[in-house]
PDB file of C-alpha atoms in Angstrom:
ATOM      1  CA  MET A   6     -32.599  62.197 -48.368  1.00 65.00           C
ATOM      2  CA  LEU A   7     -29.230  64.120 -48.576  1.00 69.00           C
ATOM      3  CA  ARG A   8     -30.699  65.257 -45.084  1.00 74.00           C
ATOM      4  CA  TYR A   9     -31.802  61.798 -43.533  1.00 70.00           C
ATOM      5  CA  THR A  10     -28.392  60.132 -44.647  1.00 74.00           C
ATOM      6  CA  LEU A  11     -26.389  62.660 -42.798  1.00 81.00           C
ATOM      7  CA  THR A  12     -28.439  62.504 -39.781  1.00 78.00           C
ATOM      8  CA  ARG A  13     -27.940  58.363 -39.581  1.00 76.00           C
ATOM      9  CA  PHE A  14     -24.381  58.745 -40.389  1.00 79.00           C
ATOM     10  CA  LEU A  15     -23.825  61.329 -37.226  1.00 85.00           C
ATOM     11  CA  SER A  16     -25.395  58.617 -35.292  1.00 83.00           C
ATOM     12  CA  LEU A  17     -23.170  56.158 -36.255  1.00 81.00           C
ATOM     13  CA  CYS A  18     -19.996  57.952 -35.526  1.00 84.00           C
ATOM     14  CA  LEU A  19     -21.420  58.597 -32.262  1.00 88.00           C
ATOM     15  CA  SER A  20     -22.453  54.566 -31.582  1.00 87.00           C
ATOM     16  CA  LEU A  21     -18.540  54.117 -32.743  1.00 86.00           C
ATOM     17  CA  ALA A  22     -17.204  56.535 -30.114  1.00 88.00           C
ATOM     18  CA  VAL A  23     -19.307  55.519 -27.281  1.00 89.00           C
ATOM     19  CA  ALA A  24     -18.716  51.404 -28.605  1.00 88.00           C
ATOM     20  CA  SER A  25     -15.051  51.865 -28.216  1.00 88.00           C
ATOM     21  CA  VAL A  26     -14.747  53.455 -24.615  1.00 88.00           C
ATOM     22  CA  VAL A  27     -17.476  50.758 -23.545  1.00 87.00           C
ATOM     23  CA  ILE A  28     -15.286  47.556 -25.244  1.00 85.00           C
ATOM     24  CA  PHE A  29     -11.779  49.294 -24.701  1.00 83.00           C
ATOM     25  CA  PHE A  30     -12.439  49.545 -20.928  1.00 83.00           C
ATOM     26  CA  ALA A  31     -14.375  46.716 -20.214  1.00 80.00           C
ATOM     27  CA  ILE A  32     -11.847  44.512 -21.958  1.00 77.00           C
ATOM     28  CA  GLU A  33      -8.663  46.073 -20.224  1.00 74.00           C
ATOM     29  CA  VAL A  34     -10.601  45.348 -16.421  1.00 72.00           C
ATOM     30  CA  LEU A  35     -10.865  42.333 -16.945  1.00 68.00           C
ATOM     31  CA  PRO A  36      -8.492  39.978 -14.730  1.00 66.00           C
ATOM     32  CA  GLY A  37      -4.975  38.615 -15.777  1.00 64.00           C
ATOM     33  CA  ASP A  38      -1.721  40.138 -17.039  1.00 64.00           C
ATOM     34  CA  PRO A  39      -1.157  39.688 -20.718  1.00 67.00           C
ATOM     35  CA  ALA A  40       2.216  39.638 -19.611  1.00 66.00           C
ATOM     36  CA  SER A  41       2.294  36.883 -17.067  1.00 66.00           C
ATOM     37  CA  ILE A  42       0.475  34.638 -19.171  1.00 62.00           C
ATOM     38  CA  MET A  43       3.267  35.071 -21.644  1.00 63.00           C
ATOM     39  CA  LEU A  44       6.226  34.519 -20.069  1.00 61.00           C
ATOM     40  CA  GLY A  45       4.368  31.848 -17.097  1.00 62.00           C
ATOM     41  CA  VAL A  46       4.325  31.705 -13.970  1.00 59.00           C
ATOM     42  CA  ASN A  47       7.687  31.446 -12.933  1.00 67.00           C
ATOM     43  CA  ALA A  48       8.940  34.673 -14.626  1.00 66.00           C
ATOM     44  CA  GLN A  49      11.468  36.883 -12.709  1.00 68.00           C
ATOM     45  CA  PRO A  50      10.331  40.419 -11.776  1.00 75.00           C
ATOM     46  CA  ASP A  51      11.884  42.554 -14.088  1.00 74.00           C
ATOM     47  CA  THR A  52      11.603  40.258 -16.992  1.00 73.00           C
ATOM     48  CA  LEU A  53       7.886  41.397 -16.733  1.00 69.00           C
ATOM     49  CA  ALA A  54       8.378  44.746 -16.188  1.00 76.00           C
ATOM     50  CA  ALA A  55      10.395  45.054 -19.375  1.00 78.00           C
ATOM     51  CA  LEU A  56       7.904  42.972 -21.273  1.00 68.00           C
ATOM     52  CA  ARG A  57       4.893  44.895 -19.771  1.00 72.00           C
ATOM     53  CA  THR A  58       7.135  47.968 -21.271  1.00 78.00           C
ATOM     54  CA  GLU A  59       7.694  46.670 -24.453  1.00 70.00           C
ATOM     55  CA  LEU A  60       4.142  45.869 -25.090  1.00 67.00           C
ATOM     56  CA  GLY A  61       2.754  49.096 -23.534  1.00 71.00           C
ATOM     57  CA  LEU A  62       1.151  47.827 -20.644  1.00 69.00           C
ATOM     58  CA  ASP A  63       2.879  49.874 -18.359  1.00 72.00           C
ATOM     59  CA  GLN A  64       1.370  53.696 -19.836  1.00 78.00           C
ATOM     60  CA  PRO A  65      -2.215  54.928 -18.078  1.00 79.00           C
ATOM     61  CA  MET A  66      -5.286  53.253 -19.463  1.00 80.00           C
ATOM     62  CA  VAL A  67      -6.325  56.256 -20.904  1.00 85.00           C
ATOM     63  CA  ALA A  68      -3.670  57.131 -22.443  1.00 84.00           C
ATOM     64  CA  ARG A  69      -3.189  53.192 -23.791  1.00 82.00           C
ATOM     65  CA  TYR A  70      -7.262  54.297 -25.242  1.00 86.00           C
ATOM     66  CA  PHE A  71      -6.883  56.858 -26.835  1.00 87.00           C
ATOM     67  CA  ALA A  72      -3.505  55.317 -28.431  1.00 84.00           C
ATOM     68  CA  TRP A  73      -5.608  52.402 -29.434  1.00 82.00           C
ATOM     69  CA  VAL A  74      -8.137  54.593 -31.015  1.00 86.00           C
ATOM     70  CA  THR A  75      -5.857  57.077 -32.905  1.00 87.00           C
ATOM     71  CA  GLY A  76      -3.570  53.904 -34.851  1.00 84.00           C
ATOM     72  CA  LEU A  77      -7.712  52.620 -35.508  1.00 85.00           C
ATOM     73  CA  LEU A  78      -8.286  55.783 -37.519  1.00 85.00           C
ATOM     74  CA  GLN A  79      -5.237  55.313 -39.277  1.00 84.00           C
ATOM     75  CA  GLY A  80      -5.338  51.372 -40.540  1.00 82.00           C
ATOM     76  CA  ASP A  81      -3.020  50.450 -37.533  1.00 82.00           C
ATOM     77  CA  PHE A  82      -4.696  47.890 -35.166  1.00 82.00           C
ATOM     78  CA  GLY A  83      -1.509  47.397 -33.286  1.00 80.00           C
ATOM     79  CA  ILE A  84       0.847  44.123 -32.748  1.00 82.00           C
ATOM     80  CA  SER A  85      -0.655  41.122 -30.909  1.00 84.00           C
ATOM     81  CA  TYR A  86       0.888  40.007 -27.968  1.00 77.00           C
ATOM     82  CA  THR A  87       1.130  36.049 -28.490  1.00 78.00           C
ATOM     83  CA  TYR A  88       1.729  36.062 -31.920  1.00 79.00           C
ATOM     84  CA  ARG A  89       3.622  39.346 -32.491  1.00 80.00           C
ATOM     85  CA  THR A  90       2.485  40.082 -35.596  1.00 85.00           C
ATOM     86  CA  PRO A  91       0.547  43.185 -36.836  1.00 88.00           C
ATOM     87  CA  VAL A  92      -3.242  42.720 -36.106  1.00 87.00           C
ATOM     88  CA  ALA A  93      -4.366  44.199 -39.400  1.00 87.00           C
ATOM     89  CA  GLN A  94      -2.975  41.284 -41.334  1.00 88.00           C
ATOM     90  CA  MET A  95      -4.366  38.629 -39.115  1.00 88.00           C
ATOM     91  CA  ILE A  96      -7.934  39.708 -39.003  1.00 87.00           C
ATOM     92  CA  ALA A  97      -7.335  40.584 -42.869  1.00 88.00           C
ATOM     93  CA  ASP A  98      -6.626  36.937 -42.995  1.00 87.00           C
ATOM     94  CA  ARG A  99      -9.402  35.441 -40.856  1.00 87.00           C
ATOM     95  CA  LEU A 100     -11.578  37.789 -42.552  1.00 86.00           C
ATOM     96  CA  ALA A 101     -10.936  35.981 -45.983  1.00 87.00           C
ATOM     97  CA  VAL A 102     -12.751  33.091 -44.652  1.00 88.00           C
ATOM     98  CA  SER A 103     -15.348  34.501 -42.053  1.00 87.00           C
ATOM     99  CA  LEU A 104     -16.504  37.320 -44.926  1.00 88.00           C
ATOM    100  CA  PRO A 105     -17.432  34.565 -47.695  1.00 90.00           C
ATOM    101  CA  LEU A 106     -19.387  31.945 -45.155  1.00 90.00           C
ATOM    102  CA  ALA A 107     -21.547  34.721 -43.521  1.00 89.00           C
ATOM    103  CA  LEU A 108     -22.245  36.379 -47.244  1.00 90.00           C
ATOM    104  CA  PHE A 109     -22.821  32.906 -48.579  1.00 92.00           C
ATOM    105  CA  SER A 110     -24.706  31.776 -45.668  1.00 92.00           C
ATOM    106  CA  LEU A 111     -26.693  35.041 -45.954  1.00 91.00           C
ATOM    107  CA  ALA A 112     -27.651  34.154 -49.606  1.00 93.00           C
ATOM    108  CA  LEU A 113     -28.691  31.083 -48.767  1.00 93.00           C
ATOM    109  CA  THR A 114     -31.201  33.077 -46.213  1.00 92.00           C
ATOM    110  CA  VAL A 115     -32.793  34.640 -48.813  1.00 91.00           C
ATOM    111  CA  VAL A 116     -33.126  32.255 -51.187  1.00 92.00           C
ATOM    112  CA  ILE A 117     -35.088  30.107 -49.066  1.00 92.00           C
ATOM    113  CA  ALA A 118     -36.363  32.125 -47.146  1.00 91.00           C
ATOM    114  CA  PHE A 119     -38.728  34.700 -49.785  1.00 90.00           C
ATOM    115  CA  PRO A 120     -39.709  32.387 -52.078  1.00 90.00           C
ATOM    116  CA  VAL A 121     -40.855  30.056 -48.620  1.00 90.00           C
ATOM    117  CA  GLY A 122     -42.347  33.057 -46.698  1.00 88.00           C
ATOM    118  CA  ILE A 123     -44.510  34.414 -49.727  1.00 86.00           C
ATOM    119  CA  TRP A 124     -45.836  30.654 -50.361  1.00 87.00           C
ATOM    120  CA  ALA A 125     -46.700  30.493 -46.733  1.00 87.00           C
ATOM    121  CA  ALA A 126     -48.960  33.780 -46.989  1.00 82.00           C
ATOM    122  CA  SER A 127     -50.551  33.290 -50.375  1.00 81.00           C
ATOM    123  CA  ARG A 128     -51.794  30.015 -49.273  1.00 80.00           C
ATOM    124  CA  ARG A 129     -52.992  31.217 -45.314  1.00 81.00           C
ATOM    125  CA  GLY A 130     -54.773  28.343 -43.612  1.00 80.00           C
ATOM    126  CA  SER A 131     -54.028  25.464 -46.190  1.00 85.00           C
ATOM    127  CA  VAL A 132     -52.164  22.388 -45.270  1.00 88.00           C
ATOM    128  CA  SER A 133     -48.635  23.792 -47.227  1.00 84.00           C
ATOM    129  CA  ASP A 134     -48.851  26.645 -45.110  1.00 83.00           C
ATOM    130  CA  VAL A 135     -49.428  24.889 -41.978  1.00 89.00           C
ATOM    131  CA  SER A 136     -46.538  22.010 -43.059  1.00 90.00           C
ATOM    132  CA  ILE A 137     -43.978  25.372 -43.579  1.00 86.00           C
ATOM    133  CA  MET A 138     -45.230  26.733 -40.753  1.00 88.00           C
ATOM    134  CA  GLY A 139     -43.828  23.272 -38.926  1.00 90.00           C
ATOM    135  CA  LEU A 140     -41.072  22.697 -40.699  1.00 90.00           C
ATOM    136  CA  THR A 141     -39.757  26.398 -39.563  1.00 90.00           C
ATOM    137  CA  GLN A 142     -40.058  26.212 -36.277  1.00 88.00           C
ATOM    138  CA  LEU A 143     -38.325  22.554 -36.368  1.00 88.00           C
ATOM    139  CA  GLY A 144     -35.679  24.598 -38.276  1.00 87.00           C
ATOM    140  CA  VAL A 145     -35.404  27.737 -35.250  1.00 85.00           C
ATOM    141  CA  ALA A 146     -35.471  24.782 -32.947  1.00 87.00           C
ATOM    142  CA  ILE A 147     -32.503  22.087 -34.145  1.00 85.00           C
ATOM    143  CA  PRO A 148     -29.259  23.813 -32.678  1.00 84.00           C
ATOM    144  CA  ASN A 149     -26.876  24.605 -35.789  1.00 81.00           C
ATOM    145  CA  PHE A 150     -23.959  22.517 -34.396  1.00 83.00           C
ATOM    146  CA  TRP A 151     -25.631  19.276 -34.003  1.00 86.00           C
ATOM    147  CA  PHE A 152     -27.231  20.054 -37.605  1.00 87.00           C
ATOM    148  CA  ALA A 153     -23.417  20.673 -38.658  1.00 86.00           C
ATOM    149  CA  MET A 154     -22.148  17.962 -37.326  1.00 87.00           C
ATOM    150  CA  LEU A 155     -24.922  15.450 -38.717  1.00 88.00           C
ATOM    151  CA  MET A 156     -24.365  17.213 -42.412  1.00 88.00           C
ATOM    152  CA  VAL A 157     -20.714  16.234 -41.696  1.00 87.00           C
ATOM    153  CA  LEU A 158     -21.470  12.365 -40.488  1.00 89.00           C
ATOM    154  CA  VAL A 159     -23.783  11.878 -43.537  1.00 89.00           C
ATOM    155  CA  PHE A 160     -21.916  14.453 -46.659  1.00 89.00           C
ATOM    156  CA  ALA A 161     -18.697  14.345 -45.460  1.00 86.00           C
ATOM    157  CA  ILE A 162     -18.025  10.273 -43.821  1.00 86.00           C
ATOM    158  CA  ASN A 163     -20.462   8.773 -45.678  1.00 87.00           C
ATOM    159  CA  LEU A 164     -21.024  10.114 -48.556  1.00 85.00           C
ATOM    160  CA  GLN A 165     -17.885  12.009 -48.862  1.00 83.00           C
ATOM    161  CA  TRP A 166     -19.178  14.729 -51.293  1.00 86.00           C
ATOM    162  CA  PHE A 167     -17.483  17.232 -48.605  1.00 85.00           C
ATOM    163  CA  SER A 168     -14.360  17.256 -46.707  1.00 82.00           C
ATOM    164  CA  ALA A 169     -15.134  17.420 -43.117  1.00 80.00           C
ATOM    165  CA  GLY A 170     -13.445  20.043 -42.392  1.00 80.00           C
ATOM    166  CA  GLY A 171     -11.012  22.747 -43.034  1.00 81.00           C
ATOM    167  CA  PHE A 172     -10.666  25.439 -45.860  1.00 83.00           C
ATOM    168  CA  ALA A 173      -9.065  25.174 -48.699  1.00 79.00           C
ATOM    169  CA  GLY A 174      -7.468  28.472 -49.307  1.00 80.00           C
ATOM    170  CA  TRP A 175      -8.235  31.192 -51.978  1.00 82.00           C
ATOM    171  CA  ASP A 176      -5.396  29.779 -54.226  1.00 83.00           C
ATOM    172  CA  ALA A 177      -6.725  26.489 -54.502  1.00 82.00           C
ATOM    173  CA  GLY A 178      -9.812  28.208 -56.330  1.00 82.00           C
ATOM    174  CA  LEU A 179     -13.341  29.729 -56.270  1.00 86.00           C
ATOM    175  CA  LEU A 180     -14.665  25.957 -56.341  1.00 87.00           C
ATOM    176  CA  ALA A 181     -12.734  24.687 -53.907  1.00 86.00           C
ATOM    177  CA  VAL A 182     -13.387  27.595 -51.639  1.00 87.00           C
ATOM    178  CA  LEU A 183     -17.346  27.242 -52.302  1.00 88.00           C
ATOM    179  CA  LYS A 184     -16.974  23.532 -51.522  1.00 87.00           C
ATOM    180  CA  SER A 185     -14.955  23.960 -48.149  1.00 88.00           C
ATOM    181  CA  LEU A 186     -18.014  26.526 -47.252  1.00 89.00           C
ATOM    182  CA  THR A 187     -21.201  24.916 -48.464  1.00 90.00           C
ATOM    183  CA  LEU A 188     -21.549  22.757 -45.341  1.00 91.00           C
ATOM    184  CA  PRO A 189     -20.722  25.695 -42.685  1.00 90.00           C
ATOM    185  CA  ALA A 190     -22.909  27.817 -44.875  1.00 90.00           C
ATOM    186  CA  ILE A 191     -26.087  25.457 -44.707  1.00 91.00           C
ATOM    187  CA  ALA A 192     -25.267  25.165 -41.098  1.00 90.00           C
ATOM    188  CA  LEU A 193     -25.660  28.652 -40.166  1.00 90.00           C
ATOM    189  CA  ALA A 194     -28.678  29.517 -43.122  1.00 90.00           C
ATOM    190  CA  LEU A 195     -30.784  27.086 -41.334  1.00 89.00           C
ATOM    191  CA  PRO A 196     -32.471  28.452 -38.303  1.00 89.00           C
ATOM    192  CA  GLN A 197     -31.496  31.949 -39.854  1.00 90.00           C
ATOM    193  CA  ALA A 198     -34.006  31.006 -43.177  1.00 91.00           C
ATOM    194  CA  SER A 199     -36.801  29.377 -40.790  1.00 92.00           C
ATOM    195  CA  ILE A 200     -36.663  32.931 -38.896  1.00 91.00           C
ATOM    196  CA  LEU A 201     -36.299  35.056 -42.070  1.00 91.00           C
ATOM    197  CA  ALA A 202     -39.583  32.633 -43.598  1.00 91.00           C
ATOM    198  CA  ARG A 203     -41.709  33.260 -40.640  1.00 91.00           C
ATOM    199  CA  VAL A 204     -41.062  37.084 -40.528  1.00 89.00           C
ATOM    200  CA  MET A 205     -41.584  37.288 -44.172  1.00 88.00           C
ATOM    201  CA  ARG A 206     -45.124  35.439 -43.943  1.00 88.00           C
ATOM    202  CA  SER A 207     -45.842  37.279 -40.913  1.00 87.00           C
ATOM    203  CA  ALA A 208     -45.460  40.848 -42.714  1.00 85.00           C
ATOM    204  CA  LEU A 209     -46.723  39.471 -45.530  1.00 84.00           C
ATOM    205  CA  LEU A 210     -50.354  38.943 -43.948  1.00 82.00           C
ATOM    206  CA  ASP A 211     -50.536  42.031 -41.972  1.00 82.00           C
ATOM    207  CA  THR A 212     -50.082  44.053 -44.990  1.00 80.00           C
ATOM    208  CA  LEU A 213     -52.369  42.234 -46.955  1.00 76.00           C
ATOM    209  CA  SER A 214     -55.089  43.183 -44.081  1.00 77.00           C
ATOM    210  CA  GLU A 215     -54.566  46.830 -44.848  1.00 75.00           C
ATOM    211  CA  ASP A 216     -57.009  49.178 -46.274  1.00 75.00           C
ATOM    212  CA  PHE A 217     -55.119  50.175 -49.460  1.00 76.00           C
ATOM    213  CA  ILE A 218     -55.178  46.573 -50.071  1.00 73.00           C
ATOM    214  CA  ARG A 219     -58.729  46.318 -49.801  1.00 75.00           C
ATOM    215  CA  THR A 220     -59.096  48.779 -52.310  1.00 79.00           C
ATOM    216  CA  ALA A 221     -56.863  47.466 -54.510  1.00 76.00           C
ATOM    217  CA  ARG A 222     -58.437  44.567 -54.842  1.00 75.00           C
ATOM    218  CA  ALA A 223     -61.583  46.375 -54.662  1.00 78.00           C
ATOM    219  CA  LYS A 224     -60.531  47.618 -58.131  1.00 74.00           C
ATOM    220  CA  GLY A 225     -60.269  44.314 -59.913  1.00 75.00           C
ATOM    221  CA  LEU A 226     -56.864  42.952 -58.903  1.00 76.00           C
ATOM    222  CA  THR A 227     -56.507  39.383 -57.597  1.00 73.00           C
ATOM    223  CA  ARG A 228     -54.651  38.393 -54.721  1.00 71.00           C
ATOM    224  CA  ARG A 229     -52.116  37.524 -56.230  1.00 72.00           C
ATOM    225  CA  GLN A 230     -51.795  40.803 -58.259  1.00 72.00           C
ATOM    226  CA  ALA A 231     -52.324  42.385 -55.040  1.00 74.00           C
ATOM    227  CA  LEU A 232     -49.651  40.709 -53.148  1.00 73.00           C
ATOM    228  CA  TRP A 233     -46.519  40.933 -55.726  1.00 74.00           C
ATOM    229  CA  ARG A 234     -47.552  44.529 -56.861  1.00 72.00           C
ATOM    230  CA  HIS A 235     -48.241  46.274 -53.795  1.00 70.00           C
ATOM    231  CA  ALA A 236     -47.862  44.243 -50.479  1.00 76.00           C
ATOM    232  CA  LEU A 237     -44.293  43.204 -51.038  1.00 74.00           C
ATOM    233  CA  ARG A 238     -42.880  46.204 -51.040  1.00 75.00           C
ATOM    234  CA  ASN A 239     -44.305  47.472 -47.831  1.00 74.00           C
ATOM    235  CA  ALA A 240     -43.731  44.483 -46.254  1.00 78.00           C
ATOM    236  CA  LEU A 241     -39.599  44.526 -46.859  1.00 78.00           C
ATOM    237  CA  ILE A 242     -39.483  47.187 -43.512  1.00 77.00           C
ATOM    238  CA  PRO A 243     -39.745  44.211 -40.741  1.00 80.00           C
ATOM    239  CA  VAL A 244     -37.321  41.376 -43.396  1.00 84.00           C
ATOM    240  CA  LEU A 245     -34.925  43.757 -43.839  1.00 79.00           C
ATOM    241  CA  THR A 246     -34.226  44.724 -40.111  1.00 79.00           C
ATOM    242  CA  ILE A 247     -34.093  40.749 -39.716  1.00 84.00           C
ATOM    243  CA  ILE A 248     -31.650  40.546 -42.560  1.00 84.00           C
ATOM    244  CA  GLY A 249     -29.447  43.248 -41.136  1.00 79.00           C
ATOM    245  CA  MET A 250     -29.150  41.229 -37.569  1.00 79.00           C
ATOM    246  CA  GLN A 251     -28.769  38.282 -39.181  1.00 83.00           C
ATOM    247  CA  PHE A 252     -25.655  39.333 -41.372  1.00 82.00           C
ATOM    248  CA  SER A 253     -24.178  40.567 -38.326  1.00 76.00           C
ATOM    249  CA  PHE A 254     -24.814  37.497 -36.525  1.00 79.00           C
ATOM    250  CA  LEU A 255     -23.376  35.402 -39.323  1.00 83.00           C
ATOM    251  CA  LEU A 256     -20.556  37.660 -39.425  1.00 77.00           C
ATOM    252  CA  ALA A 257     -19.665  38.037 -35.427  1.00 68.00           C
ATOM    253  CA  GLY A 258     -21.376  34.441 -34.338  1.00 65.00           C
ATOM    254  CA  GLY A 259     -20.293  31.361 -36.153  1.00 73.00           C
ATOM    255  CA  ILE A 260     -17.334  30.637 -33.964  1.00 76.00           C
ATOM    256  CA  ILE A 261     -19.060  27.129 -32.621  1.00 80.00           C
ATOM    257  CA  ILE A 262     -19.419  26.795 -36.760  1.00 85.00           C
ATOM    258  CA  GLU A 263     -16.010  27.507 -37.426  1.00 83.00           C
ATOM    259  CA  ASN A 264     -14.958  25.221 -34.364  1.00 81.00           C
ATOM    260  CA  VAL A 265     -16.804  22.427 -35.848  1.00 83.00           C
ATOM    261  CA  PHE A 266     -15.317  22.619 -39.322  1.00 86.00           C
ATOM    262  CA  TYR A 267     -11.984  23.570 -38.294  1.00 84.00           C
ATOM    263  CA  LEU A 268     -12.249  26.926 -40.124  1.00 85.00           C
ATOM    264  CA  PRO A 269      -9.503  29.977 -39.884  1.00 86.00           C
ATOM    265  CA  GLY A 270     -11.887  32.497 -39.297  1.00 84.00           C
ATOM    266  CA  LEU A 271     -12.313  35.269 -36.784  1.00 84.00           C
ATOM    267  CA  GLY A 272     -14.707  33.424 -34.382  1.00 80.00           C
ATOM    268  CA  ARG A 273     -11.598  31.139 -33.836  1.00 81.00           C
ATOM    269  CA  LEU A 274      -9.368  34.247 -33.718  1.00 85.00           C
ATOM    270  CA  ILE A 275     -11.223  35.539 -31.066  1.00 83.00           C
ATOM    271  CA  PHE A 276     -11.828  32.818 -29.038  1.00 80.00           C
ATOM    272  CA  GLN A 277      -7.853  31.756 -29.431  1.00 81.00           C
ATOM    273  CA  ALA A 278      -6.759  35.308 -28.200  1.00 83.00           C
ATOM    274  CA  ILE A 279      -9.181  35.499 -24.985  1.00 79.00           C
ATOM    275  CA  SER A 280      -7.473  31.976 -24.093  1.00 77.00           C
ATOM    276  CA  ALA A 281      -3.762  33.592 -24.517  1.00 76.00           C
ATOM    277  CA  ARG A 282      -5.347  37.153 -23.009  1.00 77.00           C
ATOM    278  CA  ASP A 283      -4.223  38.741 -26.260  1.00 79.00           C
ATOM    279  CA  LEU A 284      -6.054  42.129 -25.715  1.00 78.00           C
ATOM    280  CA  VAL A 285      -4.997  43.864 -28.757  1.00 81.00           C
ATOM    281  CA  VAL A 286      -6.452  41.341 -30.772  1.00 85.00           C
ATOM    282  CA  VAL A 287      -9.711  40.797 -28.728  1.00 84.00           C
ATOM    283  CA  GLU A 288     -10.573  44.649 -28.637  1.00 83.00           C
ATOM    284  CA  SER A 289      -9.281  44.983 -32.310  1.00 86.00           C
ATOM    285  CA  VAL A 290     -11.723  42.064 -33.804  1.00 85.00           C
ATOM    286  CA  VAL A 291     -14.750  43.148 -31.303  1.00 85.00           C
ATOM    287  CA  MET A 292     -14.217  46.868 -32.737  1.00 86.00           C
ATOM    288  CA  LEU A 293     -14.509  45.560 -35.972  1.00 84.00           C
ATOM    289  CA  LEU A 294     -17.187  43.114 -35.481  1.00 82.00           C
ATOM    290  CA  VAL A 295     -19.009  46.265 -33.919  1.00 84.00           C
ATOM    291  CA  PHE A 296     -18.795  48.680 -36.884  1.00 86.00           C
ATOM    292  CA  ALA A 297     -19.630  45.787 -39.020  1.00 82.00           C
ATOM    293  CA  VAL A 298     -23.227  45.729 -37.077  1.00 80.00           C
ATOM    294  CA  ILE A 299     -23.316  49.603 -37.241  1.00 83.00           C
ATOM    295  CA  LEU A 300     -22.482  50.131 -40.441  1.00 83.00           C
ATOM    296  CA  VAL A 301     -25.371  47.325 -41.458  1.00 80.00           C
ATOM    297  CA  ASN A 302     -27.746  48.928 -39.249  1.00 78.00           C
ATOM    298  CA  PHE A 303     -26.914  52.230 -40.947  1.00 80.00           C
ATOM    299  CA  LEU A 304     -27.548  50.773 -44.679  1.00 80.00           C
ATOM    300  CA  VAL A 305     -30.353  49.115 -43.658  1.00 75.00           C
ATOM    301  CA  GLU A 306     -31.861  52.201 -42.589  1.00 75.00           C
ATOM    302  CA  LEU A 307     -31.155  54.079 -45.908  1.00 76.00           C
ATOM    303  CA  ALA A 308     -32.816  50.979 -47.489  1.00 72.00           C
ATOM    304  CA  TYR A 309     -35.957  51.829 -45.021  1.00 69.00           C
ATOM    305  CA  ALA A 310     -35.971  55.197 -46.643  1.00 69.00           C
ATOM    306  CA  ALA A 311     -35.512  53.978 -50.417  1.00 69.00           C
ATOM    307  CA  VAL A 312     -38.737  51.625 -49.508  1.00 62.00           C
ATOM    308  CA  ASP A 313     -40.581  53.870 -47.957  1.00 62.00           C
ATOM    309  CA  PRO A 314     -39.865  57.463 -48.659  1.00 62.00           C
ATOM    310  CA  ARG A 315     -42.077  58.374 -45.492  1.00 60.00           C
ATOM    311  CA  LEU A 316     -39.251  57.760 -43.490  1.00 58.00           C
ATOM    312  CA  ARG A 317     -37.305  60.850 -45.176  1.00 56.00           C
ATOM    313  CA  ALA A 318     -39.214  63.600 -43.923  1.00 56.00           C
ATOM    314  CA  ARG A 319     -39.342  62.425 -40.322  1.00 55.00           C
TER     315      ARG A 319
END
């Protein structure tokens, strides 16, 4: 297990190194000068030159890359061109919204998808199975931003159970935070729970058709006992893959939902930074999100090895 973990960790480090090169140079070559955007079209050339020197934009691109990477390794994400504040502080403030939202959404996804998928697989071909598959197909097809606006209309405007948007802040208490994140989390979780439920059902049905399940049934186990004792554990590998991908999506892909509910998360920060050509913010946030994706995949692979010991010998 230790050798397997070290191999995967080296793969993680190599992936991060490659990703840092791609992210930095892909963003740096985009058209637009941050100094010109900050000072406007009527800025004097000497003023532009002075600002470019202050921001370090007069340095060669390779030198700026190594300075950026060195800062990342030391926990220094640089200073925002637009806000003139440390990028690390900006990310920490926004992550205090996006991370709980992603975890809340993922928890709702798992809580909904697991029992629904298991129920459908245990009653294959029944009315409940067909109904569940129809509902999950509908959940995948409905755009989450449309569902979010529908919930705002029903639960915030008509029933007034929740606020229409905004974030209460951690100073207001845990219940106030959960209330602020409930509607966005449900909007994000609906399509993800539908996808995960379908994957769970499919993985369980494939596992239930394996020879070892037939052997277990021949030894006297009922279909329900075989499902819970043997099939569920062996069906978790594709499910864990989807959960890892979904967490990465929920953390990085909530920009539309954050804008619908006016949440000050990472999605809105990236959108605002791109609009202002704030390169250091865009590069740092994207790199952080890539790190989160790669780290989640690393943890999922370790979970694979825990679920299926055969993978450790590969």
